[in-house]
PDB file of C-alpha atoms in Angstrom:
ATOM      1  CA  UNK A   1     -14.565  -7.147  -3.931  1.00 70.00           C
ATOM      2  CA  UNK A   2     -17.814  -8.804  -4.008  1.00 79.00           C
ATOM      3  CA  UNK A   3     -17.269 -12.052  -2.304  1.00 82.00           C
ATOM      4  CA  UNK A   4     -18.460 -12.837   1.075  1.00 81.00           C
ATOM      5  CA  UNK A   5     -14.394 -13.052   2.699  1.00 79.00           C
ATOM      6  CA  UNK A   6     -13.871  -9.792   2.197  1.00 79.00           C
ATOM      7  CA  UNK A   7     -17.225  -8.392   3.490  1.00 80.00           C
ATOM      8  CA  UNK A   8     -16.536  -5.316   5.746  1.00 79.00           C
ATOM      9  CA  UNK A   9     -12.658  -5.030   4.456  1.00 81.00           C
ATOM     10  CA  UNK A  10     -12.390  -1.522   4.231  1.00 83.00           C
ATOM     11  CA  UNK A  11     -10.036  -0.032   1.161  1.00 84.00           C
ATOM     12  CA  UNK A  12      -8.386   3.195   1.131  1.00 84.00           C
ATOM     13  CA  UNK A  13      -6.654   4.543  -1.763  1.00 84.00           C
ATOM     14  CA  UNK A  14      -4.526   7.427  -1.921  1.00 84.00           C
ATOM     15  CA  UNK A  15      -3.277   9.090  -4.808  1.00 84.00           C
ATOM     16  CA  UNK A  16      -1.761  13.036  -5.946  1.00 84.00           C
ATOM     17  CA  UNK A  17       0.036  14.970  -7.351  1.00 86.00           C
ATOM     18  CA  UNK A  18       3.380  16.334  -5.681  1.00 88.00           C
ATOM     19  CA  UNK A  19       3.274  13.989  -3.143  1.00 88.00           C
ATOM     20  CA  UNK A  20       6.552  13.582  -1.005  1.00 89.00           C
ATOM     21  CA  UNK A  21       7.791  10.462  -3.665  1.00 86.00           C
ATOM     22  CA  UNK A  22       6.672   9.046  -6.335  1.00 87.00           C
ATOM     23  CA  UNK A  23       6.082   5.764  -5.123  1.00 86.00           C
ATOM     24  CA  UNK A  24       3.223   3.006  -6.338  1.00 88.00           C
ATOM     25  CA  UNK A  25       2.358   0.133  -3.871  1.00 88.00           C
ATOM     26  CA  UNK A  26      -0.221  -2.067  -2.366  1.00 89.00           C
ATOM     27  CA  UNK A  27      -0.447  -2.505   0.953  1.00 89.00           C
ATOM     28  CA  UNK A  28      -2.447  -5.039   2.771  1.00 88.00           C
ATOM     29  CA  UNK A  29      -2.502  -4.549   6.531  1.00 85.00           C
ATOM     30  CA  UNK A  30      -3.843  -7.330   8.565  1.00 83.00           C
ATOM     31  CA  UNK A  31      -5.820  -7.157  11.407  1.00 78.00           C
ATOM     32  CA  UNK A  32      -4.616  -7.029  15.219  1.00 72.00           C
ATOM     33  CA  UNK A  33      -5.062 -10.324  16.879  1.00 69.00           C
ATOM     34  CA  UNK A  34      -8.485 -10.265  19.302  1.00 70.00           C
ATOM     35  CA  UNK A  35      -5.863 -11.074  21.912  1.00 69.00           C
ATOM     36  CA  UNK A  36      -2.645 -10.266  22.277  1.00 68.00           C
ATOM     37  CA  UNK A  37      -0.922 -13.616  23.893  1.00 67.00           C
ATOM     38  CA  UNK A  38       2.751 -12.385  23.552  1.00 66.00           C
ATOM     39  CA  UNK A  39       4.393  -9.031  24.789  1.00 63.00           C
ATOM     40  CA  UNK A  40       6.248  -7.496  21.715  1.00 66.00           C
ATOM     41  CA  UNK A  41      10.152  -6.428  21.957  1.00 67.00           C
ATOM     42  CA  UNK A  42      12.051  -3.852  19.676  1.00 70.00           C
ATOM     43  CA  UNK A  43      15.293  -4.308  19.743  1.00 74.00           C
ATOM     44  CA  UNK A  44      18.038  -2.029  18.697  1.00 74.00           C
ATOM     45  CA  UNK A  45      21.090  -3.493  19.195  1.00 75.00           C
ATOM     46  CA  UNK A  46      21.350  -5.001  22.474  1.00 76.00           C
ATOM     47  CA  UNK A  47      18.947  -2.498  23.968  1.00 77.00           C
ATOM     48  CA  UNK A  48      15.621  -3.874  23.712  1.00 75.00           C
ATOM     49  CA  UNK A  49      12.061  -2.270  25.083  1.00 71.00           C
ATOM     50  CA  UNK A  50       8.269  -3.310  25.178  1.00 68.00           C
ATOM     51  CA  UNK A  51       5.651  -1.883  22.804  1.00 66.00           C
ATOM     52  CA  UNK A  52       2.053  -1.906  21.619  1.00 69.00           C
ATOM     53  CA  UNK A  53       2.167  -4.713  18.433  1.00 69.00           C
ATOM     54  CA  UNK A  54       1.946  -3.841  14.834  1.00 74.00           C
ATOM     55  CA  UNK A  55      -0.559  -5.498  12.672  1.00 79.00           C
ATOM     56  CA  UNK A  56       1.333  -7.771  10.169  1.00 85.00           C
ATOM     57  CA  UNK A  57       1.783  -6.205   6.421  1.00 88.00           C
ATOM     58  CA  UNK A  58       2.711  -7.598   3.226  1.00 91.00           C
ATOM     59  CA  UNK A  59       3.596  -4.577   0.656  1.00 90.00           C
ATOM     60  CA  UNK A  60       3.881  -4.841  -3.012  1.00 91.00           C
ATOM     61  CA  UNK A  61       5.630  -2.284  -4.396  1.00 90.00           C
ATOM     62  CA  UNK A  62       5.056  -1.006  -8.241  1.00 86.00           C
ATOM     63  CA  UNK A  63       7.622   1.732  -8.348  1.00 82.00           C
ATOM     64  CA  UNK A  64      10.557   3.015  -8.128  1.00 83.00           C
ATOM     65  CA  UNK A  65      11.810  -0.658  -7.140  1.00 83.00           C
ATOM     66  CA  UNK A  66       9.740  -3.098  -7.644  1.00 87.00           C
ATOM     67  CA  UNK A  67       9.488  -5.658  -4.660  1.00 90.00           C
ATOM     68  CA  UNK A  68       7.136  -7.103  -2.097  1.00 93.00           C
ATOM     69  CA  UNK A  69       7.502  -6.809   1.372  1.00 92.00           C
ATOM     70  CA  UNK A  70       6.374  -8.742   4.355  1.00 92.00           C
ATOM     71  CA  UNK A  71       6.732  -7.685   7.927  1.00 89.00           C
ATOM     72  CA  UNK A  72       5.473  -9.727  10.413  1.00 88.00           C
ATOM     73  CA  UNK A  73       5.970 -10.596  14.057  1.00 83.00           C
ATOM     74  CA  UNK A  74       7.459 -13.985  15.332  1.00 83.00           C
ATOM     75  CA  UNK A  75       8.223 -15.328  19.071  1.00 80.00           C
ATOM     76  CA  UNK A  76      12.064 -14.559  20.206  1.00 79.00           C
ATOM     77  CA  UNK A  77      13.894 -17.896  20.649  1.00 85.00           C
ATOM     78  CA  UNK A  78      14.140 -18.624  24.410  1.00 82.00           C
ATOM     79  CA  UNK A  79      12.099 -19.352  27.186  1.00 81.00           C
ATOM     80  CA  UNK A  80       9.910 -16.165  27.572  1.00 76.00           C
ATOM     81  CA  UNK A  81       6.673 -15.635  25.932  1.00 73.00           C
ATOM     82  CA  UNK A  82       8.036 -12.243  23.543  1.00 74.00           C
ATOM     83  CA  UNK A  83       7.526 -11.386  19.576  1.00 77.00           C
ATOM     84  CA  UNK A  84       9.412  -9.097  17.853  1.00 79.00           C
ATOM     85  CA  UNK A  85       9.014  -7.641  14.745  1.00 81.00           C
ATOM     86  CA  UNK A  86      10.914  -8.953  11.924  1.00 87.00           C
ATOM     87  CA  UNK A  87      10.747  -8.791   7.822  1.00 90.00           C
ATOM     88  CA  UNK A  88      11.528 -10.388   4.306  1.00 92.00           C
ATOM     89  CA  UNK A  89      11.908  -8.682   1.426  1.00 92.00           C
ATOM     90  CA  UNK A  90      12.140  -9.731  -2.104  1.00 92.00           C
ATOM     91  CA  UNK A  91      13.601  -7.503  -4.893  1.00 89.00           C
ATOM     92  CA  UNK A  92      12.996  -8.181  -8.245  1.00 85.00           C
ATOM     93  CA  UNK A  93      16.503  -6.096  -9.658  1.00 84.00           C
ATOM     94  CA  UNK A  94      18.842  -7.291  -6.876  1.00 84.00           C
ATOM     95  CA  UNK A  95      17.495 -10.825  -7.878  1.00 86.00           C
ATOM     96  CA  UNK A  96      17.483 -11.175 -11.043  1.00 83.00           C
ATOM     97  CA  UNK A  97      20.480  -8.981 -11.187  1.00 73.00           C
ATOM     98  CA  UNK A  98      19.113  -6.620 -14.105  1.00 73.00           C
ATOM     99  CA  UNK A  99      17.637  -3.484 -14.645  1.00 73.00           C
ATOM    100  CA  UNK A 100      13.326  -3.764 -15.040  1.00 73.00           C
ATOM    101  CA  UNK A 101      12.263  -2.219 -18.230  1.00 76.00           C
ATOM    102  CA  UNK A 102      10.041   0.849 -17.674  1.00 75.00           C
ATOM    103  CA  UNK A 103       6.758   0.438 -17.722  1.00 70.00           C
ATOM    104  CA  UNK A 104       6.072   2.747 -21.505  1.00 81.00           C
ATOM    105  CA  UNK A 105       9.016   0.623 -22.800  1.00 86.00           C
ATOM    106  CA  UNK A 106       7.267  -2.684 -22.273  1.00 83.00           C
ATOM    107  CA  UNK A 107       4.277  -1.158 -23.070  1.00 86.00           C
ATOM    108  CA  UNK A 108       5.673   0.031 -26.689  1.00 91.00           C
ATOM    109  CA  UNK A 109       7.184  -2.665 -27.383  1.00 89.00           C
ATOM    110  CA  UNK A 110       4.152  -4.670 -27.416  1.00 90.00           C
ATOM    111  CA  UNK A 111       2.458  -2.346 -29.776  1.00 91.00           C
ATOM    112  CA  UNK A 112       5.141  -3.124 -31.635  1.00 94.00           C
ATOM    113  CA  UNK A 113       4.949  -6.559 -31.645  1.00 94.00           C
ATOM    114  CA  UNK A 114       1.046  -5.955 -31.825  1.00 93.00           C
ATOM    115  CA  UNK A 115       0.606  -8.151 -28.193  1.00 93.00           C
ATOM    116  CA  UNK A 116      -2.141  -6.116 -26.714  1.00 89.00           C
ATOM    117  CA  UNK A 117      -2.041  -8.521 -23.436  1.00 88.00           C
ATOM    118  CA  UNK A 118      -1.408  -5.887 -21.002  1.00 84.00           C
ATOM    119  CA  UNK A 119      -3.609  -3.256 -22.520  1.00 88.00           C
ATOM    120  CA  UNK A 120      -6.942  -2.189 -21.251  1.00 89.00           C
ATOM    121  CA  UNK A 121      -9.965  -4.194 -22.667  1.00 91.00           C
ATOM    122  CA  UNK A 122     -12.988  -2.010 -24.032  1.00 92.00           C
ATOM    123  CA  UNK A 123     -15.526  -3.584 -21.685  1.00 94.00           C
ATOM    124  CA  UNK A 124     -12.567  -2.548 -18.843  1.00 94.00           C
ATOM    125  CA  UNK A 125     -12.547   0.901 -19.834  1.00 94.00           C
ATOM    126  CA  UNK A 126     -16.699   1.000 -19.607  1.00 94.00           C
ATOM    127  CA  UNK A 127     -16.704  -0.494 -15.984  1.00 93.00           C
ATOM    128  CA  UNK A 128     -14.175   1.881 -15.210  1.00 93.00           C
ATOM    129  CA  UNK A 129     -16.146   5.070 -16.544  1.00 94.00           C
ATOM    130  CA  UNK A 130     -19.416   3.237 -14.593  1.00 93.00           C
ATOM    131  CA  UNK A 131     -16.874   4.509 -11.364  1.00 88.00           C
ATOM    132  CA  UNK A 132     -15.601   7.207 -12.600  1.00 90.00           C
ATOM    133  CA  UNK A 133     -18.797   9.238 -13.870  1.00 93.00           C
ATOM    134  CA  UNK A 134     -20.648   9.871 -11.094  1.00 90.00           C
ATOM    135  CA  UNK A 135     -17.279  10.976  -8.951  1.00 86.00           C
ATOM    136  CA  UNK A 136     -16.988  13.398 -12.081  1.00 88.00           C
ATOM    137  CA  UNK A 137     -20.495  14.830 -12.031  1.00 89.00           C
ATOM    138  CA  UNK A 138     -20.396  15.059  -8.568  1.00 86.00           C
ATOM    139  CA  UNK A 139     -17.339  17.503  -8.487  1.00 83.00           C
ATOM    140  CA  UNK A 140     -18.429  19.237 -11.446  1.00 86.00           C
ATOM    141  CA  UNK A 141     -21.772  20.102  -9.689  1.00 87.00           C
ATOM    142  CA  UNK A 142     -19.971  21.617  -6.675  1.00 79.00           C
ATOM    143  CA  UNK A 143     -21.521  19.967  -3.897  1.00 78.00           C
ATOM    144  CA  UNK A 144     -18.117  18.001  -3.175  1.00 71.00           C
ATOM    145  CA  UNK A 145     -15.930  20.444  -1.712  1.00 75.00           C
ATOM    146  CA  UNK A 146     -12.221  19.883  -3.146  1.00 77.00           C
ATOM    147  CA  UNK A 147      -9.564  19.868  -0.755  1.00 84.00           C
ATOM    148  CA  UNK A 148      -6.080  21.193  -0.936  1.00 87.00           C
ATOM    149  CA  UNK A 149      -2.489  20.504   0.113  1.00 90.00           C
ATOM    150  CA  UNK A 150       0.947  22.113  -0.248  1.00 93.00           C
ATOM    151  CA  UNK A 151       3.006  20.506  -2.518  1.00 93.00           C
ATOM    152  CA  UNK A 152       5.333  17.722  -1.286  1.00 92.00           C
ATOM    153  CA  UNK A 153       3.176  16.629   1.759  1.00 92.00           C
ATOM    154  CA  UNK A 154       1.080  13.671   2.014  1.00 91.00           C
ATOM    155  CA  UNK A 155      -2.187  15.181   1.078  1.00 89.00           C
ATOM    156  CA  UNK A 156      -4.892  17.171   2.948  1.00 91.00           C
ATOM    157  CA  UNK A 157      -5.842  17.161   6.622  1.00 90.00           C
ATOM    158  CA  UNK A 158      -9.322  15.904   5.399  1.00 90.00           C
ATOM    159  CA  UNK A 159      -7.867  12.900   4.432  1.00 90.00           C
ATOM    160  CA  UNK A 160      -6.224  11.543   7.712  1.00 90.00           C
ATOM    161  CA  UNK A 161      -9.360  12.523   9.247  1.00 91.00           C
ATOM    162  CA  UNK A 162     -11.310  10.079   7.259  1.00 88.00           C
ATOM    163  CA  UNK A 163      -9.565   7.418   8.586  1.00 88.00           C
ATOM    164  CA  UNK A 164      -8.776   8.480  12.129  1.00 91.00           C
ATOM    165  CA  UNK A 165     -12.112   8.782  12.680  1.00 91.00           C
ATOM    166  CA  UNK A 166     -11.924   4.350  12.568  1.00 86.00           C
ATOM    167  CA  UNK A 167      -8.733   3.840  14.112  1.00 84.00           C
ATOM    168  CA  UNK A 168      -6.341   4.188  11.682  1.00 86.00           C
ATOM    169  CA  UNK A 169      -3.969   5.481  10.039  1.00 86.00           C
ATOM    170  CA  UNK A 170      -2.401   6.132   6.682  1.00 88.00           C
ATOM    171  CA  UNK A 171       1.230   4.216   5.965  1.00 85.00           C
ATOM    172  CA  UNK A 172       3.878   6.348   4.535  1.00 84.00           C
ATOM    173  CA  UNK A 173       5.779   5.040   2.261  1.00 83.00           C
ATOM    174  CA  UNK A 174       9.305   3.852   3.145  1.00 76.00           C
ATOM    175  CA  UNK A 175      11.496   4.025   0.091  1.00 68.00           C
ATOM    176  CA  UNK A 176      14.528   2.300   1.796  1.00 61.00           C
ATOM    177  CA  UNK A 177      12.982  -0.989   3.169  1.00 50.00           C
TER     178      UNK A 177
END
């Protein structure tokens, strides 16, 4: 993004084949307060403990159900100075009560219809290939070394080392939130 609010936002994408789930989602993680004010509390049940905060996180998820998801932390009613971790959720099915379409079926449908709104503009397709090209002659020349991973794990070692070396970490999906 080249606007001066999002200067030195880093963006990690991760994508596979025979990854754990087939899952599609954007998630924005924001960043850990310069000070921490509050002590945050987990609770489970009545038995509650102290532990290091989590940054706040709003998730959009593409697929399989469609649905954005906030967590956030928010001071516990009382006296004492605590947060705790809490989160909202909004499903599109449960809320509208209906099964989505799949995304082909909307998708042929509008060819039917000839509505070419959602489809991929020709000057899109050229800025994408402006991307895509040098990744492509890069790889093809050998330099890049290609990294592997078994099937059904979250990809290669090489890849949680890229951002461990800054701090963090990758998310893993949670299919049930």
């Amino acid at each position: 993004i080249d606007n001066w609010r999002w200067a030195g936002v880093p963006f990690y994408l991760r994508t596979g084949k025979r990854l754990p789930h087939r899952v599609t989602e954007i998630a924005i993680q924001m960043k850990h307060p310069p000070l921490n004010l509050f002590s945050t509390v987990e609770c489970d049940g009545d038995l509650c403990s102290i532990v290091e905060a989590r940054p706040n996180q709003l998730v959009l998820r593409i697929q399989p159900k469609e649905s954005i998801f906030l967590r956030f932390s928010t001071k516990r009613p009382g006296m004492q100075y605590q947060v705790q971790p809490v989160a909202m959720e909004f499903d599109y099915e449960d809320h509208f009560d209906s099964d989505l379409p799949e995304a082909y079926e909307r998708l042929l449908l509008d060819v039917m219809r000839g509505d070419s709104t959602l489809f991929t503009r020709s000057d899109e397709l050229l800025a994408a290939w402006k991307f895509v090209d040098p990744v492509l002659q890069e790889w093809e020349s050998g330099s890049a070394g290609l990294e592997f991973y078994p099937a059904g794990t979250w990809g290669p070692a090489a890849a949680d080392r890229l951002l461990t070396v800054t701090g963090r970490r990758w998310r893993v999906p949670q299919l049930s939130q």
